[in-house]
Coordinates of C-alpha atoms in Angstrom, one line a residue:
Chain M
M292 CA 76.7 57.8 101.1
S293 CA 77.2 61.0 104.7
H294 CA 76.4 64.6 104.2
H295 CA 78.5 66.7 103.0
S296 CA 80.7 69.1 104.7
K297 CA 79.5 73.7 104.7
L298 CA 82.0 74.0 102.4
Q299 CA 82.1 70.8 100.1
K300 CA 78.0 72.3 99.3
Q301 CA 79.5 75.5 98.6
V302 CA 81.9 73.9 96.2
L303 CA 79.4 72.1 94.2
A304 CA 76.8 75.2 93.6
L305 CA 79.8 77.4 92.3
Y306 CA 80.1 74.2 90.2
R307 CA 76.4 74.0 89.3
Q308 CA 76.3 77.8 88.7
L309 CA 79.6 77.7 86.1
L310 CA 78.2 74.9 84.6
R311 CA 75.2 76.8 84.1
A312 CA 76.2 80.2 82.7
G313 CA 78.4 79.0 80.4
Q314 CA 75.7 76.6 79.5
R315 CA 75.4 78.0 76.2
K316 CA 78.6 80.1 75.3
P317 CA 81.5 77.3 73.6
G318 CA 84.3 76.4 75.3
F319 CA 83.6 76.8 78.7
T320 CA 82.0 72.9 79.7
P321 CA 84.4 70.6 79.3
R322 CA 87.5 73.9 80.8
I323 CA 84.9 73.5 84.2
R324 CA 84.9 70.1 83.5
D325 CA 88.4 69.6 83.7
E326 CA 89.6 72.0 86.6
F327 CA 87.3 70.6 88.5
R328 CA 88.3 66.9 88.3
E329 CA 91.3 67.9 88.8
N330 CA 91.2 69.7 91.9
A331 CA 89.4 66.5 92.8
Q332 CA 92.0 64.9 94.2
I333 CA 92.6 68.2 97.3
K334 CA 92.0 66.8 100.3
R335 CA 89.3 67.5 102.9
T336 CA 91.7 68.6 105.2
D337 CA 93.4 71.2 103.7
V338 CA 90.6 74.0 103.8
M339 CA 93.0 77.1 103.1
H340 CA 93.8 75.2 100.0
I341 CA 89.5 75.0 99.1
E342 CA 89.5 78.1 100.3
Y343 CA 91.3 80.1 97.8
L344 CA 90.1 78.0 95.1
Y345 CA 86.8 78.5 95.9
R346 CA 87.3 82.5 95.9
R347 CA 88.9 82.0 92.7
G348 CA 86.1 80.2 91.2
Q349 CA 84.0 82.8 92.0
R350 CA 85.7 85.7 90.2
Q351 CA 85.7 83.2 86.8
L352 CA 82.3 82.7 87.7
E353 CA 81.4 86.6 88.0
Q354 CA 83.8 87.1 84.3
L355 CA 81.2 84.1 82.9
K356 CA 78.5 86.4 83.6
D357 CA 79.8 89.7 81.6
V358 CA 77.0 90.1 79.1
N359 CA 80.5 90.4 77.0
T360 CA 82.6 86.9 77.3
K361 CA 81.3 85.6 75.0
Q362 CA 83.9 82.5 74.2
L363 CA 87.4 80.5 76.0
G364 CA 89.6 78.7 74.0
S365 CA 92.9 77.3 75.3
F366 CA 95.8 75.5 74.9
S367 CA 96.3 71.9 75.9
K368 CA 99.5 69.4 75.7
P369 CA 98.4 66.4 73.7
K370 CA 98.9 63.5 75.6
D371 CA 100.8 61.3 73.2
S372 CA 103.5 63.6 72.7
I373 CA 106.5 64.1 75.0
Chain V
M192 CA 134.0 114.9 91.1
S193 CA 132.9 113.4 87.7
N194 CA 133.5 116.9 86.2
A195 CA 136.0 116.3 84.0
G196 CA 134.5 116.9 80.8
G197 CA 134.7 121.0 80.9
S198 CA 132.7 122.1 83.1
L199 CA 133.3 125.5 85.0
V200 CA 135.1 124.2 88.6
P201 CA 137.1 126.4 90.9
P202 CA 140.9 125.8 90.7
D203 CA 140.6 124.6 94.6
R204 CA 138.1 121.9 94.4
V205 CA 140.4 120.6 91.6
H206 CA 143.0 120.3 93.4
A207 CA 141.1 118.2 95.9
G208 CA 139.9 116.2 93.8
I209 CA 143.5 115.4 92.2
A210 CA 145.5 115.7 95.4
G211 CA 143.1 112.9 97.0
I212 CA 144.4 110.1 94.4
G213 CA 148.2 110.8 95.7
G214 CA 149.9 112.5 93.1
Q215 CA 150.3 110.1 89.7
K216 CA 152.3 111.6 87.4
N217 CA 149.7 112.0 84.8
A218 CA 147.0 113.6 86.8
K219 CA 149.9 116.6 88.3
M220 CA 149.8 117.5 85.0
S221 CA 146.6 117.3 84.1
A222 CA 145.6 119.2 86.8
A223 CA 147.8 122.0 86.3
G224 CA 146.5 121.5 82.5
L225 CA 142.7 122.0 84.6
T226 CA 143.5 124.2 86.8
S227 CA 145.0 126.7 83.9
L228 CA 142.4 126.2 81.6
T229 CA 139.4 126.8 84.8
R230 CA 140.8 129.9 85.5
C231 CA 140.9 131.7 82.1
G232 CA 137.4 130.6 82.4
V233 CA 138.1 128.8 79.4
L234 CA 134.7 125.7 78.2
V235 CA 138.0 123.5 76.2
L236 CA 138.0 119.8 76.4
R237 CA 141.3 118.7 76.1
S238 CA 139.9 114.9 75.9
P239 CA 143.4 112.9 76.9
A240 CA 143.8 114.7 80.4
G241 CA 139.8 115.1 81.2
L242 CA 139.6 111.2 80.8
A243 CA 143.3 110.5 82.7
V244 CA 141.7 112.7 85.6
R245 CA 138.8 109.9 85.4
Y246 CA 139.6 107.3 85.5
A247 CA 142.6 108.7 87.9
Q248 CA 139.7 109.7 89.7
T249 CA 137.2 106.0 89.4
A250 CA 140.5 103.8 89.7
A251 CA 140.9 105.2 93.9
A252 CA 137.1 105.4 95.0
P253 CA 138.2 102.4 97.2
A254 CA 136.1 99.2 97.7
A255 CA 133.3 100.1 99.4
Q256 CA 132.2 97.3 102.5
P257 CA 129.1 95.8 101.6
R258 CA 125.8 96.9 103.4
I259 CA 123.6 93.4 103.6
K260 CA 120.5 94.4 104.7
K261 CA 117.9 91.3 105.6
F262 CA 114.2 91.1 104.4
Q263 CA 111.8 89.4 105.8
V264 CA 109.1 88.6 103.1
Y265 CA 105.7 86.8 103.7
R266 CA 105.2 83.7 100.7
W267 CA 102.7 81.7 100.1
D268 CA 101.5 80.2 96.5
P269 CA 98.2 78.0 96.4
D270 CA 99.2 77.0 92.8
T271 CA 102.2 74.4 94.9
P272 CA 99.8 72.1 96.9
G273 CA 100.5 71.4 100.0
D274 CA 102.5 75.0 100.5
K275 CA 101.5 77.5 103.5
P276 CA 102.3 80.4 104.5
R277 CA 106.2 81.8 105.6
M278 CA 108.4 84.4 105.8
Q279 CA 111.4 83.6 103.9
T280 CA 114.4 86.0 103.8
Y281 CA 116.6 88.0 101.8
E282 CA 119.6 89.4 102.2
V283 CA 120.4 92.3 99.3
D284 CA 123.0 94.9 99.6
L285 CA 122.5 98.4 99.8
N286 CA 125.1 99.6 97.9
A287 CA 124.3 97.8 95.1
C288 CA 120.5 98.3 95.2
G289 CA 118.1 102.0 94.6
P290 CA 116.3 103.1 97.9
M291 CA 113.1 102.2 97.8
V292 CA 111.7 99.4 98.8
L293 CA 110.7 98.3 95.5
D294 CA 114.1 98.3 94.0
A295 CA 114.8 95.6 97.1
L296 CA 111.9 93.5 95.9
I297 CA 112.8 94.0 92.4
K298 CA 116.6 93.1 92.8
I299 CA 115.3 89.8 95.3
K300 CA 113.1 88.8 91.7
N301 CA 115.4 89.5 89.3
E302 CA 118.7 88.2 91.1
M303 CA 117.5 85.5 93.3
D304 CA 114.4 84.1 93.8
S305 CA 112.6 84.4 90.3
T306 CA 108.8 83.0 92.0
L307 CA 108.6 86.0 95.1
T308 CA 105.2 88.2 93.2
F309 CA 104.3 91.6 93.6
R310 CA 102.3 94.4 91.8
R311 CA 104.0 97.4 90.8
S312 CA 103.1 99.4 87.7
C313 CA 105.5 103.0 87.9
R314 CA 107.4 103.0 90.6
E315 CA 107.0 106.9 92.0
G316 CA 104.2 106.7 94.1
I317 CA 100.8 107.4 91.6
C318 CA 100.2 104.6 90.5
G319 CA 99.2 102.6 94.0
S320 CA 99.5 99.1 92.8
C321 CA 102.9 98.4 95.3
A322 CA 100.7 98.3 98.6
M323 CA 101.5 96.6 101.3
N324 CA 102.6 96.3 104.7
I325 CA 106.1 97.2 105.6
N326 CA 107.5 96.9 109.2
G327 CA 103.7 96.9 110.6
G328 CA 102.8 100.1 108.1
N329 CA 100.3 100.2 104.6
T330 CA 102.6 102.1 102.4
L331 CA 103.5 102.1 98.8
A332 CA 106.9 100.6 98.5
C333 CA 108.2 102.2 95.6
L334 CA 107.6 106.0 98.3
D335 CA 109.0 103.6 101.3
K336 CA 112.2 104.3 102.5
I337 CA 114.9 101.3 103.1
D338 CA 115.3 101.2 107.4
T339 CA 119.4 101.6 106.7
N340 CA 119.8 100.3 110.3
L341 CA 121.6 97.1 109.1
N342 CA 120.6 95.7 112.7
K343 CA 116.6 94.9 112.3
P344 CA 115.7 92.9 109.3
T345 CA 112.7 94.5 107.2
K346 CA 109.0 92.6 107.5
I347 CA 107.5 93.0 104.3
Y348 CA 103.0 92.2 104.1
P349 CA 100.0 91.7 102.4
L350 CA 98.4 94.2 102.9
P351 CA 96.1 93.0 106.4
H352 CA 92.9 91.0 106.7
M353 CA 92.8 90.7 102.8
Y354 CA 92.2 87.9 101.0
V355 CA 96.5 86.9 99.1
V356 CA 95.7 85.4 95.5
K357 CA 99.8 84.8 96.1
D358 CA 103.1 85.7 98.3
L359 CA 102.1 89.7 98.1
V360 CA 99.7 90.1 95.7
P361 CA 95.9 91.0 97.6
D362 CA 92.2 90.2 96.2
M363 CA 91.3 94.1 95.4
S364 CA 87.9 93.0 93.8
N365 CA 85.3 93.9 96.9
F366 CA 87.2 97.2 97.0
Y367 CA 87.2 97.5 93.6
A368 CA 82.8 96.7 94.1
Q369 CA 82.5 99.0 96.5
Y370 CA 84.3 102.0 94.8
K371 CA 81.5 101.2 92.2
S372 CA 79.2 100.5 94.1
I373 CA 78.9 105.0 95.0
E374 CA 78.8 105.2 91.8
P375 CA 82.2 107.8 91.4
Y376 CA 81.2 109.7 88.3
L377 CA 79.3 113.3 87.7
K378 CA 75.9 113.3 87.6
K379 CA 73.6 116.1 86.1
K380 CA 69.8 116.7 87.0
D381 CA 69.9 117.7 82.8
E382 CA 72.1 116.1 80.9
S383 CA 70.4 118.8 77.8
R384 CA 74.2 120.3 78.1
E385 CA 76.0 117.1 78.2
G386 CA 79.1 117.3 75.7
K387 CA 78.3 120.8 74.7
E388 CA 80.4 122.9 76.5
Q389 CA 82.2 122.9 79.6
Y390 CA 81.1 122.9 83.5
L391 CA 81.8 125.2 84.8
Q392 CA 83.5 125.7 88.6
S393 CA 84.6 129.1 90.8
V394 CA 88.0 129.2 92.7
E395 CA 86.6 128.5 95.7
D396 CA 84.3 125.4 94.3
R397 CA 87.3 123.7 92.7
Q398 CA 89.2 124.2 96.0
K399 CA 87.7 121.9 97.9
L400 CA 87.8 119.1 95.8
D401 CA 92.0 119.5 97.0
G402 CA 93.2 116.9 98.9
L403 CA 90.7 114.7 97.9
Y404 CA 91.1 114.0 94.0
E405 CA 94.3 112.7 95.0
C406 CA 93.8 109.6 96.1
I407 CA 95.2 106.3 93.9
L408 CA 93.0 104.2 95.3
C409 CA 96.2 102.2 97.0
A410 CA 93.4 101.0 99.6
C411 CA 96.8 101.7 102.5
C412 CA 93.9 103.6 104.3
S413 CA 90.6 100.9 104.3
T414 CA 93.2 97.8 104.6
S415 CA 94.8 99.8 107.9
C416 CA 90.7 100.9 109.9
P417 CA 90.4 97.8 112.4
S418 CA 86.5 98.3 111.1
Y419 CA 87.3 97.6 108.0
W420 CA 89.3 94.5 109.0
W421 CA 85.4 93.0 110.6
N422 CA 83.2 94.3 108.6
A423 CA 85.1 94.6 105.3
D424 CA 81.6 92.9 103.5
K425 CA 79.6 96.1 104.5
Y426 CA 81.2 99.0 105.2
L427 CA 82.6 100.5 103.0
G428 CA 85.6 102.2 104.2
P429 CA 88.2 105.5 104.0
A430 CA 89.2 105.3 101.1
V431 CA 85.7 104.5 99.7
L432 CA 84.1 107.3 102.0
M433 CA 86.7 109.9 100.4
Q434 CA 85.6 109.4 97.1
A435 CA 82.1 109.8 97.7
Y436 CA 82.5 113.2 99.7
R437 CA 84.5 114.5 96.8
W438 CA 81.3 113.5 94.6
M439 CA 78.8 114.5 97.0
I440 CA 81.0 118.3 97.5
D441 CA 81.7 118.3 93.6
S442 CA 79.5 121.6 93.1
R443 CA 79.0 120.3 89.0
D444 CA 77.5 117.3 90.8
D445 CA 73.7 117.2 91.7
F446 CA 73.0 114.5 93.2
T447 CA 74.5 115.5 96.5
E448 CA 71.4 114.2 98.9
E449 CA 71.3 110.9 96.6
R450 CA 74.0 110.0 97.7
L451 CA 74.4 110.9 101.1
S452 CA 70.6 108.7 101.7
K453 CA 72.5 105.4 99.8
L454 CA 74.8 106.0 103.0
Q455 CA 71.9 105.7 105.4
D456 CA 72.2 102.8 107.3
P457 CA 74.4 101.2 110.3
F458 CA 76.7 100.5 108.5
S459 CA 78.1 101.7 105.6
L460 CA 79.6 104.4 106.7
Y461 CA 79.0 104.7 110.7
R462 CA 81.0 101.8 111.4
C463 CA 83.9 105.1 111.2
H464 CA 85.3 104.9 115.1
T465 CA 87.1 107.7 114.2
I466 CA 89.9 105.9 115.0
M467 CA 92.9 107.9 112.2
N468 CA 94.1 105.0 111.3
C469 CA 93.7 106.1 108.2
T470 CA 95.2 109.6 107.9
R471 CA 97.6 108.1 109.4
T472 CA 99.0 105.9 107.2
C473 CA 97.4 107.4 103.8
P474 CA 100.9 107.8 101.3
K475 CA 100.2 110.3 99.6
G476 CA 99.4 112.8 103.3
L477 CA 95.6 113.7 102.0
N478 CA 93.4 113.2 105.1
P479 CA 90.3 110.3 105.0
G480 CA 88.9 110.7 108.5
K481 CA 88.6 114.1 107.7
A482 CA 85.8 114.0 105.4
I483 CA 84.3 111.0 106.9
A484 CA 83.7 113.5 110.1
E485 CA 82.8 115.8 107.3
I486 CA 80.7 113.5 106.0
K487 CA 78.9 112.6 109.2
K488 CA 77.6 116.2 109.7
M489 CA 76.3 116.8 106.1
M490 CA 74.2 113.8 106.6
A491 CA 72.9 115.4 110.1
T492 CA 71.4 118.3 107.7
Y493 CA 70.0 116.2 105.5
K494 CA 68.2 114.4 107.8
E495 CA 67.0 117.3 109.5
R496 CA 65.9 118.5 106.5
K497 CA 64.7 114.9 105.8
T498 CA 62.4 114.8 108.8
A499 CA 61.0 118.4 108.5
T500 CA 59.5 117.4 104.9
V501 CA 58.0 114.4 106.0

């Protein structure tokens, strides 16, 4: 497999940091995984979009690391409903 | 002249108002009635006559020509895949819109394009939310009057050299983190008196804070400074430095030396090269450039004291 680009390495590092920070707190890990899986389809060339999401992820990492953040809940559409 | 509700009006003014409509019959009668009333100085509301006058006046006002002004607004929605930053032009009738740029933006959002995104709160220039770059200068949208020249479009951009979250919304987290780093609160060496009574301050000492405490942290000045554009990570910027100065010269604060020593590195303060864009663009009329110059003076004497003791 070819080497990761610098941006790819940054995104992977952010993913690792987010997962580690959300380990002890309920509800974060599945959300982080879903969000990254969904955005994995973005093309490598769309650097602007990737950088925007990276900055957004960093801000959310700061919020996650905060001691006062306890857990995360989310609404999701069930797959079989219209 | 909507004073048919019974206020004292000089008789010639009443005549002028009624004559201007071209003399409808009931208007003439009410004119006679009103003039006799105003001569007596009696504030009696005769509703039928008064209402007839009001209706006549409003019906006669000619339909004004719509004054169409073009607004070119920076748009970018990162949530739609593949979207690139672009300029979108909106046309607003100035006769149906308030005088400020924020009024136009709200009108566009309400009536034309509800996806337009911008920050706003007080609409009176005190909260600092609506800071943006209008026609090349950073100001608050709620304080910037729309230029009534219909030949030139108004160009609206987000604050320059800031990461954009969406449309006109910049990412202010770096700015706020820098403000937090200067510890913008009162620090005393002896905390035993805390909460017991007021810390007193002379009138002269309080006057030193005038022109510094009014800062609303809108970030217009910092984002107009080219030095801040190139070194936003390490240079604090005029807004934050002015607040640092505000706490240094507050006579109630005991940690002046420590606050000065915190700025003792080549980047935090000394990236300022007195470009003075900050003072020029401040929407509240404050002078951050002067505050930074005062800090530099204080730093010079602090350095002398430090080398003297060493």
